[in-house]
Tab-separated table of C-alpha atoms and ligand atoms in Angstrom:
chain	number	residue	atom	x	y	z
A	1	UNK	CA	-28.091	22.038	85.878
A	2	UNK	CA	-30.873	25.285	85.538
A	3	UNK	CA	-28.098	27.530	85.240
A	4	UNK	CA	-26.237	25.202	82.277
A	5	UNK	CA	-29.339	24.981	81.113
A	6	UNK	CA	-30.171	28.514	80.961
A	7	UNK	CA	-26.397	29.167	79.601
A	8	UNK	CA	-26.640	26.794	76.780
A	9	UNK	CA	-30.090	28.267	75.264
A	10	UNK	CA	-28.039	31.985	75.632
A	11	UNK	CA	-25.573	30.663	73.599
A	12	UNK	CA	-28.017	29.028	71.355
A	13	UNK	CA	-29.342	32.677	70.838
A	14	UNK	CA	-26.716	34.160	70.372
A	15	UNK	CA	-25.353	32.035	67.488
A	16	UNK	CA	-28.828	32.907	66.219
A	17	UNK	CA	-29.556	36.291	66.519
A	18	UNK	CA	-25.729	37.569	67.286
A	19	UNK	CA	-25.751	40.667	69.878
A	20	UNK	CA	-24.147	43.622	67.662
A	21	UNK	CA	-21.151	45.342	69.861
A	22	UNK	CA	-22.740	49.079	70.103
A	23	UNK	CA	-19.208	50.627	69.557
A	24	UNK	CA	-17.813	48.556	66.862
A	25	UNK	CA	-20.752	47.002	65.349
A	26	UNK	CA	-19.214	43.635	65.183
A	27	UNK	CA	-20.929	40.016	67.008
A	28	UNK	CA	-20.111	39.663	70.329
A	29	UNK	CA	-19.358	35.923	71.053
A	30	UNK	CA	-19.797	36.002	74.122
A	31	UNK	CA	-23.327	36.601	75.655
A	32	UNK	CA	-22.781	37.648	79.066
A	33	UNK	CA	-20.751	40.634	77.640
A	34	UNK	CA	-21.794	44.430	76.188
A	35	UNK	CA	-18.877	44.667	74.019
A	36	UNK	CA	-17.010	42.539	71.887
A	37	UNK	CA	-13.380	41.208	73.222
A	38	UNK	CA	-11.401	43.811	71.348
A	39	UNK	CA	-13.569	47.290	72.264
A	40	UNK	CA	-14.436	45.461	75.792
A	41	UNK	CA	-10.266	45.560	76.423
A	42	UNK	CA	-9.966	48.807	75.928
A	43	UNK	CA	-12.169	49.971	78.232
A	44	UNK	CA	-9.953	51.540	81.465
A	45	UNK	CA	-11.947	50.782	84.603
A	46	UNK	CA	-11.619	52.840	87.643
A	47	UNK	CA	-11.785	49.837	90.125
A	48	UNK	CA	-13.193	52.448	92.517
A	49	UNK	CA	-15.419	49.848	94.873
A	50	UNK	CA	-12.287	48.392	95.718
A	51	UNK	CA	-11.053	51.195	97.557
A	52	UNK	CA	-12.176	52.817	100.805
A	53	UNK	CA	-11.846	56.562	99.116
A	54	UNK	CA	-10.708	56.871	95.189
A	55	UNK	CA	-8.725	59.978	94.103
A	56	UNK	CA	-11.753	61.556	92.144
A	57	UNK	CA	-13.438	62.252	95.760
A	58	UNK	CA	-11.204	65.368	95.447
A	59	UNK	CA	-13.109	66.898	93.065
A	60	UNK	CA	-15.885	67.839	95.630
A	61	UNK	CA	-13.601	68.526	98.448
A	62	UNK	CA	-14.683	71.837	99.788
A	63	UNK	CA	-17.869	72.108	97.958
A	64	UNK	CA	-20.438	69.805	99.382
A	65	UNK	CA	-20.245	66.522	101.387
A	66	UNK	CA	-20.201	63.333	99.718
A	67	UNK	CA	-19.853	59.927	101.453
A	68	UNK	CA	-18.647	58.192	98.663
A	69	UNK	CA	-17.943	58.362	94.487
A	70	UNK	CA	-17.389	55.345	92.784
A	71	UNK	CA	-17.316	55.719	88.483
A	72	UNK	CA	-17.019	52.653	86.258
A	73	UNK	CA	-14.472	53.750	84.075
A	74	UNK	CA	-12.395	56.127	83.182
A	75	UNK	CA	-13.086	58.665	80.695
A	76	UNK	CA	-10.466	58.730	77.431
A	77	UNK	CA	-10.823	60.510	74.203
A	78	UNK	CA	-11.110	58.379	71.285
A	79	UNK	CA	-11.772	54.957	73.351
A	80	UNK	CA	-14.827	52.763	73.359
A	81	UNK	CA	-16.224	55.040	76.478
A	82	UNK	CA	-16.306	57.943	74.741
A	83	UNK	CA	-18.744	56.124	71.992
A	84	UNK	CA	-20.563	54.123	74.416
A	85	UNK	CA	-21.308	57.820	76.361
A	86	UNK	CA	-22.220	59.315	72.698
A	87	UNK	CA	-24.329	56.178	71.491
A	88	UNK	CA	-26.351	56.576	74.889
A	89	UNK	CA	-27.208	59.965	74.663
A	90	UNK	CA	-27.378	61.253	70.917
A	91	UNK	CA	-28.435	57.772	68.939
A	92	UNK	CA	-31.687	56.379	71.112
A	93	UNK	CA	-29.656	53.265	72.868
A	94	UNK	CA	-31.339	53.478	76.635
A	95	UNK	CA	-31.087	50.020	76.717
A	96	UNK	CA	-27.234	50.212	77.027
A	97	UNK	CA	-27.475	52.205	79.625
A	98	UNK	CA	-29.711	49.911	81.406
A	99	UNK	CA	-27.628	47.018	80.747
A	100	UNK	CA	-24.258	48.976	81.936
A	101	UNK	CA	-26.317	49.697	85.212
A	102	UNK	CA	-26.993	46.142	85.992
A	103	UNK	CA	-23.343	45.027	85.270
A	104	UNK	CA	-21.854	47.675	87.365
A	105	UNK	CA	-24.495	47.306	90.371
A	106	UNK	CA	-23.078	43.886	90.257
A	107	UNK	CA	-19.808	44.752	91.328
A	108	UNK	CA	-21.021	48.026	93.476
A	109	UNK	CA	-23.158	44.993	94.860
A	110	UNK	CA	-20.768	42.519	95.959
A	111	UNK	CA	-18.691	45.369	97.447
A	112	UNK	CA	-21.193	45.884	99.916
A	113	UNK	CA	-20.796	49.468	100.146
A	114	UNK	CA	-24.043	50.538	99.733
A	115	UNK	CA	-25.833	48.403	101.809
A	116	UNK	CA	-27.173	51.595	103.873
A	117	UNK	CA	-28.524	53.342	101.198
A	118	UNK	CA	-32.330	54.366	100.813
A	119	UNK	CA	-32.712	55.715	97.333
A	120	UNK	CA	-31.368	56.356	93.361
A	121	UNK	CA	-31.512	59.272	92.037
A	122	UNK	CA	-31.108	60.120	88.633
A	123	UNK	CA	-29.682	63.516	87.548
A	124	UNK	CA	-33.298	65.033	85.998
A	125	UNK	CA	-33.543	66.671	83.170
A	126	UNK	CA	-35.667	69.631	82.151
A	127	UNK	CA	-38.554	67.668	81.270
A	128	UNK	CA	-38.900	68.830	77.427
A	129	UNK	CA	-35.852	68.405	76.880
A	130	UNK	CA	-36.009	65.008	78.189
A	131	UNK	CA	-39.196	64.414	75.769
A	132	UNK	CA	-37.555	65.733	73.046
A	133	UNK	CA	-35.033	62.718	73.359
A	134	UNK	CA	-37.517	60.137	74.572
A	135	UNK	CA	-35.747	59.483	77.913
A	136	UNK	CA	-33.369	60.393	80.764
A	137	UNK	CA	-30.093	58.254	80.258
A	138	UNK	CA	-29.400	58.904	83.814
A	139	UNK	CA	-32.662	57.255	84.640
A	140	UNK	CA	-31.941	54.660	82.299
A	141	UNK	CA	-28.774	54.043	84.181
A	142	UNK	CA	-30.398	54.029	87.809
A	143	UNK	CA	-32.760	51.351	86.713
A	144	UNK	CA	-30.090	48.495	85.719
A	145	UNK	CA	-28.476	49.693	89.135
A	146	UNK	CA	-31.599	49.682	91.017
A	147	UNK	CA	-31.921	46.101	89.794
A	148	UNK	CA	-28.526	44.698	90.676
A	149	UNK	CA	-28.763	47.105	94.107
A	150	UNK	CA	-31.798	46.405	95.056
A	151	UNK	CA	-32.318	50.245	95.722
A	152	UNK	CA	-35.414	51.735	94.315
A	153	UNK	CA	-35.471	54.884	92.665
A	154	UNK	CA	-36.970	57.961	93.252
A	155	UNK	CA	-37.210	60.411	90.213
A	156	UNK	CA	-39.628	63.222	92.147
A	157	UNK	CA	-37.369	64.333	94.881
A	158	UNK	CA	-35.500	67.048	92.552
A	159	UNK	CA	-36.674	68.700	89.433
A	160	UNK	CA	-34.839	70.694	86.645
A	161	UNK	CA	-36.422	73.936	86.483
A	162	UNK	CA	-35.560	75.587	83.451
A	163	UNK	CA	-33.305	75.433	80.531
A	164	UNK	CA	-30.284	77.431	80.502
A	165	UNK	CA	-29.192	79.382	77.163
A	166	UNK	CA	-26.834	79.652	75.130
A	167	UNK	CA	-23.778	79.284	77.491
A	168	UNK	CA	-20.938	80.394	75.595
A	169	UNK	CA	-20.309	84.454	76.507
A	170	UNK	CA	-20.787	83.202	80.862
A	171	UNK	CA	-17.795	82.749	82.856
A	172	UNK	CA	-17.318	79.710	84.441
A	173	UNK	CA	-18.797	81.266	88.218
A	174	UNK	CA	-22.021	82.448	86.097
A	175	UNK	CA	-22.889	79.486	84.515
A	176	UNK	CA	-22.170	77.565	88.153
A	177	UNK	CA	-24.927	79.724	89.649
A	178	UNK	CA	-27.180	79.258	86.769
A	179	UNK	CA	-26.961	75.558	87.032
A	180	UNK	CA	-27.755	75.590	90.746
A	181	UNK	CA	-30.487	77.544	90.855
A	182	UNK	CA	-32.413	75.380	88.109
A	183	UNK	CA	-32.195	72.628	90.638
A	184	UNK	CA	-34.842	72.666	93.360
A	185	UNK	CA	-35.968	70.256	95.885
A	186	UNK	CA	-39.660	68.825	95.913
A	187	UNK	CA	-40.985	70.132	99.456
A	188	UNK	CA	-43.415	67.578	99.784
A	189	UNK	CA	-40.218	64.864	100.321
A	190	UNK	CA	-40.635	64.967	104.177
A	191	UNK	CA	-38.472	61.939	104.855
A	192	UNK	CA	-35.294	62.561	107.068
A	193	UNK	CA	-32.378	60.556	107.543
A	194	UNK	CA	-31.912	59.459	104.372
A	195	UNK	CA	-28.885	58.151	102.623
A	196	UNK	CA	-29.405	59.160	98.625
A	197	UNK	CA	-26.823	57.894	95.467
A	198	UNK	CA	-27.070	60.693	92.843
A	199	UNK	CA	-26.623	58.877	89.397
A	200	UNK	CA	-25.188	60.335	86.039
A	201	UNK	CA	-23.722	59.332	83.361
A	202	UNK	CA	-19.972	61.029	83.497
A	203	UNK	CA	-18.452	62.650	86.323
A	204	UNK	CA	-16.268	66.027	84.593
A	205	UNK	CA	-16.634	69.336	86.316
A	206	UNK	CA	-18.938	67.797	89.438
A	207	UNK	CA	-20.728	70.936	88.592
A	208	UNK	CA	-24.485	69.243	87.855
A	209	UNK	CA	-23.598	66.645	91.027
A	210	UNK	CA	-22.778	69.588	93.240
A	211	UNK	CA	-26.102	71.504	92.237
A	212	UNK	CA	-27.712	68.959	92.566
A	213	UNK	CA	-26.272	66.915	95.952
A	214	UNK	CA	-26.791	70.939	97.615
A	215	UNK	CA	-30.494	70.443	96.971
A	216	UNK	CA	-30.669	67.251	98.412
A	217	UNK	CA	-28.557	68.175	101.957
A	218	UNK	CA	-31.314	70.367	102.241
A	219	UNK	CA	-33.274	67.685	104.156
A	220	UNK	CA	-32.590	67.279	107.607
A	221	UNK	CA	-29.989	64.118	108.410
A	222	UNK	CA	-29.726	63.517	104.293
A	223	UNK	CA	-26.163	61.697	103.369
A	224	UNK	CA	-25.272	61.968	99.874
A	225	UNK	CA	-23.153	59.585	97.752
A	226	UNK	CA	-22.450	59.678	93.960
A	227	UNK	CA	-22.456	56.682	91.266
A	228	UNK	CA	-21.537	57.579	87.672
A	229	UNK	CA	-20.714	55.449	84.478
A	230	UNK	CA	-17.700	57.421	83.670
A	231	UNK	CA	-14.988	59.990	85.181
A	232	UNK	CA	-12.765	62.092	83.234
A	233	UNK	CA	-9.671	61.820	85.694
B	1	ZN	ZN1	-16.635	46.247	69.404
């Protein structure tokens, strides 16, 4: 009866004040959803937390050890995905990426695959950077997981330690090196034994993931895993 109830004053609001689909711009009819029908169907989802290992685990084989990758969807030019990725970073929307988060910990929820896992951490970025666009869209992420999850998040455990230039004239081995050493682990996080889910927003490369997951092996017994919005596979 609560949950009719709560359902029929969502609808209520929405007929009021209809929720704009970010892609399309068009009223979404439906409350419980981020997209409207048509943009929300063409969406490709990865259906990785279904599966015991998906193929994009590959893409760290024989770089660093990671227990498990899941991605949301899959990453296609021209599709909803690649303006819901653009919206979140470039035009202010953190609270898509929030609400993505807590959709998607739903199902990484009910798979029950991370029910060992101690902390979220969101990919950081160099911090003037990060005030320059008013927030960390990976951190935006990590807290609509952390909510569905039930994972808290810890944002102090790595920083980003300087800004790389121009990257244009570096090969792809130089710019690899560059992005790992302006990673660096906080060495007051003395906890061992811990099992950490690095967040981003799109898997490509695994570049940034790799950097990053290295620093984070550094502590003694420390299992890594990876949870992203998007994979371009
Ligand atoms: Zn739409």
């Amino acid at each position: 009866m609560k949950k009719m109830l709560r359902t029929w004053i969502q609808d209520l609001g929405n007929c009021l004040y209809p929720k704009i689909c970010p892609v399309c711009k068009s009223p979404i009819r439906t409350w419980n959803r981020f997209l409207c029908y048509p943009c929300h169907k063409n969406l490709a989802y990865t259906h990785s937390w279904k599966m015991n290992q998906h193929p994009m685990h590959a893409i760290f084989w024989g770089r660093v050890p990671i227990q498990r990758i899941d991605a949301l969807f899959h990453y296609r030019k021209n599709s909803p995905i690649q303006t819901i990725l653009h919206r979140i970073k470039y035009h202010h929307y953190p609270e898509l990426a929030e609400e993505l988060g807590r959709y998607y910990g739903n199902y990484l929820a009910k798979s029950g695959k991370y029910q060992e896992v101690d902390w979220l951490v969101p990919i950081p970025m160099h911090p003037k950077k990060e005030r320059e666009r008013g927030y960390n869209q990976a951190t935006c992420f990590a807290k609509g997981l952390s909510e569905s999850l039930k994972i808290p998040i810890h944002q102090n455990i790595i920083h980003k330690s300087m800004i790389s230039n121009s990257q244009t004239k570096k090969n792809r081995s130089e710019r690899n090196r560059e992005l790992a050493q302006s990673f660096s682990l906080n060495p007051r996080f003395r906890r061992k034994n811990q099992h950490f889910i690095l967040v981003d927003d799109v898997l490509t490369t695994g570049a940034t993931l790799d950097a990053a997951a290295s620093q984070l092996l550094k502590i003694k017994g420390a299992k890594v895993s990876i949870v992203t919005l998007a994979v371009v596979i």
